[in-house]
mmCIF file of C-alpha atoms in Angstrom:
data_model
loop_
_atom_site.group_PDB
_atom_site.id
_atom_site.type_symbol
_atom_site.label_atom_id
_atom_site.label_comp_id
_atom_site.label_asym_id
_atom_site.label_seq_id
_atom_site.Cartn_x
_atom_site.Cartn_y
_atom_site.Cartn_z
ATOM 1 C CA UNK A 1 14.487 157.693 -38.757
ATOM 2 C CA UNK A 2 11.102 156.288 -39.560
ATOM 3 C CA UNK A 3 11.010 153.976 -37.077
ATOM 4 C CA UNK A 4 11.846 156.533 -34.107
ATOM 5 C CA UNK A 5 8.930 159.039 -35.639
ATOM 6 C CA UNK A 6 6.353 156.023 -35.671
ATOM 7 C CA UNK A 7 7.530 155.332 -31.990
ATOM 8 C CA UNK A 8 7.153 159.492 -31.124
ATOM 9 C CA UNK A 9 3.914 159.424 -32.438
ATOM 10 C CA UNK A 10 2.878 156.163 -30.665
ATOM 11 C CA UNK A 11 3.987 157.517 -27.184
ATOM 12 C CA UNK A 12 2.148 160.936 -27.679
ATOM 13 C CA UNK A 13 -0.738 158.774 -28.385
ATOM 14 C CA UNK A 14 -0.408 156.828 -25.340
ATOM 15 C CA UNK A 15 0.227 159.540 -22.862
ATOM 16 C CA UNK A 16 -2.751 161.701 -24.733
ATOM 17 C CA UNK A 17 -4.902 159.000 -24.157
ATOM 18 C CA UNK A 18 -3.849 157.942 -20.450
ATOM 19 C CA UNK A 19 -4.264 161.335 -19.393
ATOM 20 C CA UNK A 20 -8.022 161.632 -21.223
ATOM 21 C CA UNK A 21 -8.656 158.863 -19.722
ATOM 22 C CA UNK A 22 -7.181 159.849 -15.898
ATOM 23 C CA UNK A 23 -8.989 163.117 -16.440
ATOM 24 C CA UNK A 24 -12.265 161.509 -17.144
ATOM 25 C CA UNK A 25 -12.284 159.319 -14.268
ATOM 26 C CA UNK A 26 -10.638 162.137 -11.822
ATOM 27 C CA UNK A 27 -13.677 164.046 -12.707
ATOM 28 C CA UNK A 28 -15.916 161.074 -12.073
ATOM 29 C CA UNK A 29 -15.035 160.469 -8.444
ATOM 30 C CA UNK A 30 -14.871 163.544 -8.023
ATOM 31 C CA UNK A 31 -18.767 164.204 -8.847
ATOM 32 C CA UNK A 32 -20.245 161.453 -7.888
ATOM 33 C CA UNK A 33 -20.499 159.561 -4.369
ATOM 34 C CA UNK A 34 -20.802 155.900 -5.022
ATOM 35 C CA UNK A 35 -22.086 152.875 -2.878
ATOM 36 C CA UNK A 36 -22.735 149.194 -3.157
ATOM 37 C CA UNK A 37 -25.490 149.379 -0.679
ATOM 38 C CA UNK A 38 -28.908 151.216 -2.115
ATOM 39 C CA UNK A 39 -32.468 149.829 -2.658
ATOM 40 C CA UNK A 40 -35.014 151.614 -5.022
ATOM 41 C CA UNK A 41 -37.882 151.502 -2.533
ATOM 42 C CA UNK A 42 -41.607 152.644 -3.307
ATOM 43 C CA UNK A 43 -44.730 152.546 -1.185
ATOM 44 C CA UNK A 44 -46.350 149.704 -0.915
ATOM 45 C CA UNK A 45 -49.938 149.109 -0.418
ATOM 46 C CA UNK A 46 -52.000 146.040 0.612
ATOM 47 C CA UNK A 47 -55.010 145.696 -1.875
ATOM 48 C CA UNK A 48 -57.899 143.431 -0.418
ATOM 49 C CA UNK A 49 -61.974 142.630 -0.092
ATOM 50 C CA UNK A 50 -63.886 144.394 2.533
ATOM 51 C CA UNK A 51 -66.005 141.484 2.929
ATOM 52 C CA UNK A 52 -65.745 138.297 3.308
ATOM 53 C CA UNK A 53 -66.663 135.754 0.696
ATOM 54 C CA UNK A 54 -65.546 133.514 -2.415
ATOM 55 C CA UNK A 55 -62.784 135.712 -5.388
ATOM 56 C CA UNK A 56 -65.050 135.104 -8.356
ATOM 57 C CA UNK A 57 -63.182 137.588 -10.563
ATOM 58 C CA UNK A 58 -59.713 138.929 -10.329
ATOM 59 C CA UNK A 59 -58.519 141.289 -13.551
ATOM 60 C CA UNK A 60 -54.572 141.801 -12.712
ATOM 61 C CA UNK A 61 -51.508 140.511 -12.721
ATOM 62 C CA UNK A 62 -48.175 141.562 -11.372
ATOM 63 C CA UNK A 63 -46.766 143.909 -13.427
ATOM 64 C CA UNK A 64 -50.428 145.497 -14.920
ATOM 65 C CA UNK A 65 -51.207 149.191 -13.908
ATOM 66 C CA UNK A 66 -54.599 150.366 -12.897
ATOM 67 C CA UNK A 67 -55.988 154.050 -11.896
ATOM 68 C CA UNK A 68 -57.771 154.919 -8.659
ATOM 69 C CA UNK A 69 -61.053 153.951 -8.747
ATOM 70 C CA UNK A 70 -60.315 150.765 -10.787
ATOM 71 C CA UNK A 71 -62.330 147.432 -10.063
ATOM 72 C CA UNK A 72 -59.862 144.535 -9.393
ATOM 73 C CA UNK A 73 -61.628 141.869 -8.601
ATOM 74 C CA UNK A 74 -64.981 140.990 -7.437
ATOM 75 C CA UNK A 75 -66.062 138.696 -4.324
ATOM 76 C CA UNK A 76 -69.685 136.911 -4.104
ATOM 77 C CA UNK A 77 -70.385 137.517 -0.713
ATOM 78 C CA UNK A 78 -72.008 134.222 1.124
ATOM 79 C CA UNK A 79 -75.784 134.882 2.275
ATOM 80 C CA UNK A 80 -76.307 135.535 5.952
ATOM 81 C CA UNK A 81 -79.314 133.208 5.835
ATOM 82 C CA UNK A 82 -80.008 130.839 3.573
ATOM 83 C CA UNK A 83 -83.064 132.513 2.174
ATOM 84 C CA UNK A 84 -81.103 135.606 1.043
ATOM 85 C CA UNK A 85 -79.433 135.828 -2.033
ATOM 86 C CA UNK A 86 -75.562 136.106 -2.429
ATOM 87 C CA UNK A 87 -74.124 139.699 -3.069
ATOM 88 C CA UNK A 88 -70.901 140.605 -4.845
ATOM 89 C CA UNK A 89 -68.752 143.518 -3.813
ATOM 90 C CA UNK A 90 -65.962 144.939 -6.193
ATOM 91 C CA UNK A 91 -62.373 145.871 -4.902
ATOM 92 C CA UNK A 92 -61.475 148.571 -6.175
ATOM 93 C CA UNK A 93 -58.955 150.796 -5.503
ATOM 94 C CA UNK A 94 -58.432 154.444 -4.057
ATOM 95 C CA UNK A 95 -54.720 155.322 -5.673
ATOM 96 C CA UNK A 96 -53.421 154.573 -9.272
ATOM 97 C CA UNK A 97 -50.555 151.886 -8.967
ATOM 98 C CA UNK A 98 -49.466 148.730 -10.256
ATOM 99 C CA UNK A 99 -49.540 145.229 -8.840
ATOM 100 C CA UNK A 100 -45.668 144.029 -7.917
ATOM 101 C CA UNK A 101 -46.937 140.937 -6.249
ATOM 102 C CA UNK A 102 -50.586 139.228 -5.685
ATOM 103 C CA UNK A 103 -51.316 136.239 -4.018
ATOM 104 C CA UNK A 104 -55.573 136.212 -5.461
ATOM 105 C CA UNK A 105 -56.979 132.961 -6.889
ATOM 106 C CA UNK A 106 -60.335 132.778 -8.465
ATOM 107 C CA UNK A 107 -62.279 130.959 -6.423
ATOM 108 C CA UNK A 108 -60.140 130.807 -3.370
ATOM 109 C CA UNK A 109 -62.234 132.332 0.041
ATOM 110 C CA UNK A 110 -60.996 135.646 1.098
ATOM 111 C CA UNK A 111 -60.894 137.381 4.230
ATOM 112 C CA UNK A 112 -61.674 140.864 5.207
ATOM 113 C CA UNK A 113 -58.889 143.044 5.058
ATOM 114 C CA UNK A 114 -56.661 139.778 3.642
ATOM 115 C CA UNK A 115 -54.301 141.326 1.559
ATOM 116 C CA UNK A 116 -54.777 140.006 -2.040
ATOM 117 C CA UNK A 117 -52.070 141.665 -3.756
ATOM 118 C CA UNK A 118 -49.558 144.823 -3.005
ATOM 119 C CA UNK A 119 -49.333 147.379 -5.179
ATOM 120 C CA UNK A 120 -46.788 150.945 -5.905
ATOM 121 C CA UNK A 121 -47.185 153.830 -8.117
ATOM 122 C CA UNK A 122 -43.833 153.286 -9.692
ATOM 123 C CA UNK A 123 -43.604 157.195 -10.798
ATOM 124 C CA UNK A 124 -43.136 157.930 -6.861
ATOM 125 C CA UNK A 125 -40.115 155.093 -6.144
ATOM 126 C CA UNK A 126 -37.344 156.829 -3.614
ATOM 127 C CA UNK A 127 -33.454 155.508 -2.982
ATOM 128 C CA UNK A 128 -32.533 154.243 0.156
ATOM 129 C CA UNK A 129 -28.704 154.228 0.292
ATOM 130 C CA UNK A 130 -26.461 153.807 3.258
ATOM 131 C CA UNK A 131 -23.093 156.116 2.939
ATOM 132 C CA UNK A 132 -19.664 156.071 4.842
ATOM 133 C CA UNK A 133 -19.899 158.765 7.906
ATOM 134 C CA UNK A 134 -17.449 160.734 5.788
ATOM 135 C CA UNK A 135 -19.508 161.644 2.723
ATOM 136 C CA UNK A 136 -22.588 162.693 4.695
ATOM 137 C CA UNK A 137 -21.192 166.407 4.601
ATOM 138 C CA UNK A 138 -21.012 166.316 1.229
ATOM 139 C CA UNK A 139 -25.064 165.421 0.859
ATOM 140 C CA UNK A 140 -27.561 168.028 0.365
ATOM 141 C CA UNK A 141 -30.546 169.358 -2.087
ATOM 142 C CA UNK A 142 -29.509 170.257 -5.149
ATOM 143 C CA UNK A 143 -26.022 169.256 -4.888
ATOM 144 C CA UNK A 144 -24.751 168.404 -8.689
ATOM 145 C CA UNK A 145 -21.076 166.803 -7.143
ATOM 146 C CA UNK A 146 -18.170 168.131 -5.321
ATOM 147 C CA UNK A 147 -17.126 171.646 -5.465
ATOM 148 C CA UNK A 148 -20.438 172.137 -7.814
ATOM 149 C CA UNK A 149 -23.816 173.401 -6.963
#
């Protein structure tokens, strides 16, 4: 008798916890659209000297953020004539963002417009996502899962 009540209570478990658990991941699908093919994308701009010249200073690495107006680096600008003396011209920057890849060397000669490093402002990154032709319909603002708004 004892051992057919510890076998009851061992199947009620069983099926209690098989059906939490198909429950839990019938609602899941059902919410959620899923995909193996999505990229977190941001804006990416080129950061570079407006002149031409030799990098004397650069201040960031990949990874460190900076605010608009920020000085990056700083070029020393090679005299026209040899009678004038050298100029330096900052690069700074017009949006905040943060460096995800640079390519600057002190000391290395830059070109205008060469881009020295690219930047994002990682508080505007988007999803790009490609979806089977059948869950399109099911896509639109605001939309929480299926059957749910």
């Amino acid at each position: 008798m004892k051992k057919k009540v510890i076998l009851i209570v061992v199947l009620v478990l069983l099926l209690v916890g098989g059906g939490s658990a198909g429950a839990y991941y019938y609602t899941e699908v059902s919410k959620y659209i899923s995909t193996e093919d999505a990229k977190v994308q941001g804006d990416l701009r080129a950061i570079g000297s407006l002149s031409a010249g030799k990098l004397i200073e650069w201040r960031y690495k990949e990874g460190d953020s900076f605010d608009k107006g920020d000085v990056l680096g700083i070029v020393e600008t090679s005299p026209a004539k040899g009678t004038t003396p050298a100029t330096t011209v900052e690069i700074t920057v017009a949006d905040k963002g943060t460096i995800i890849q640079t390519n600057a060397v002190k000391d290395q000669t830059v070109a205008p417009g060469a881009a020295l490093a690219m930047s994002a402002d990682l508080s505007q990154l988007y999803i790009t996502t490609n979806l089977a032709e059948t869950d399109i319909a099911d896509i639109h603002v605001g939309k929480q899962g299926h059957g749910e708004d």
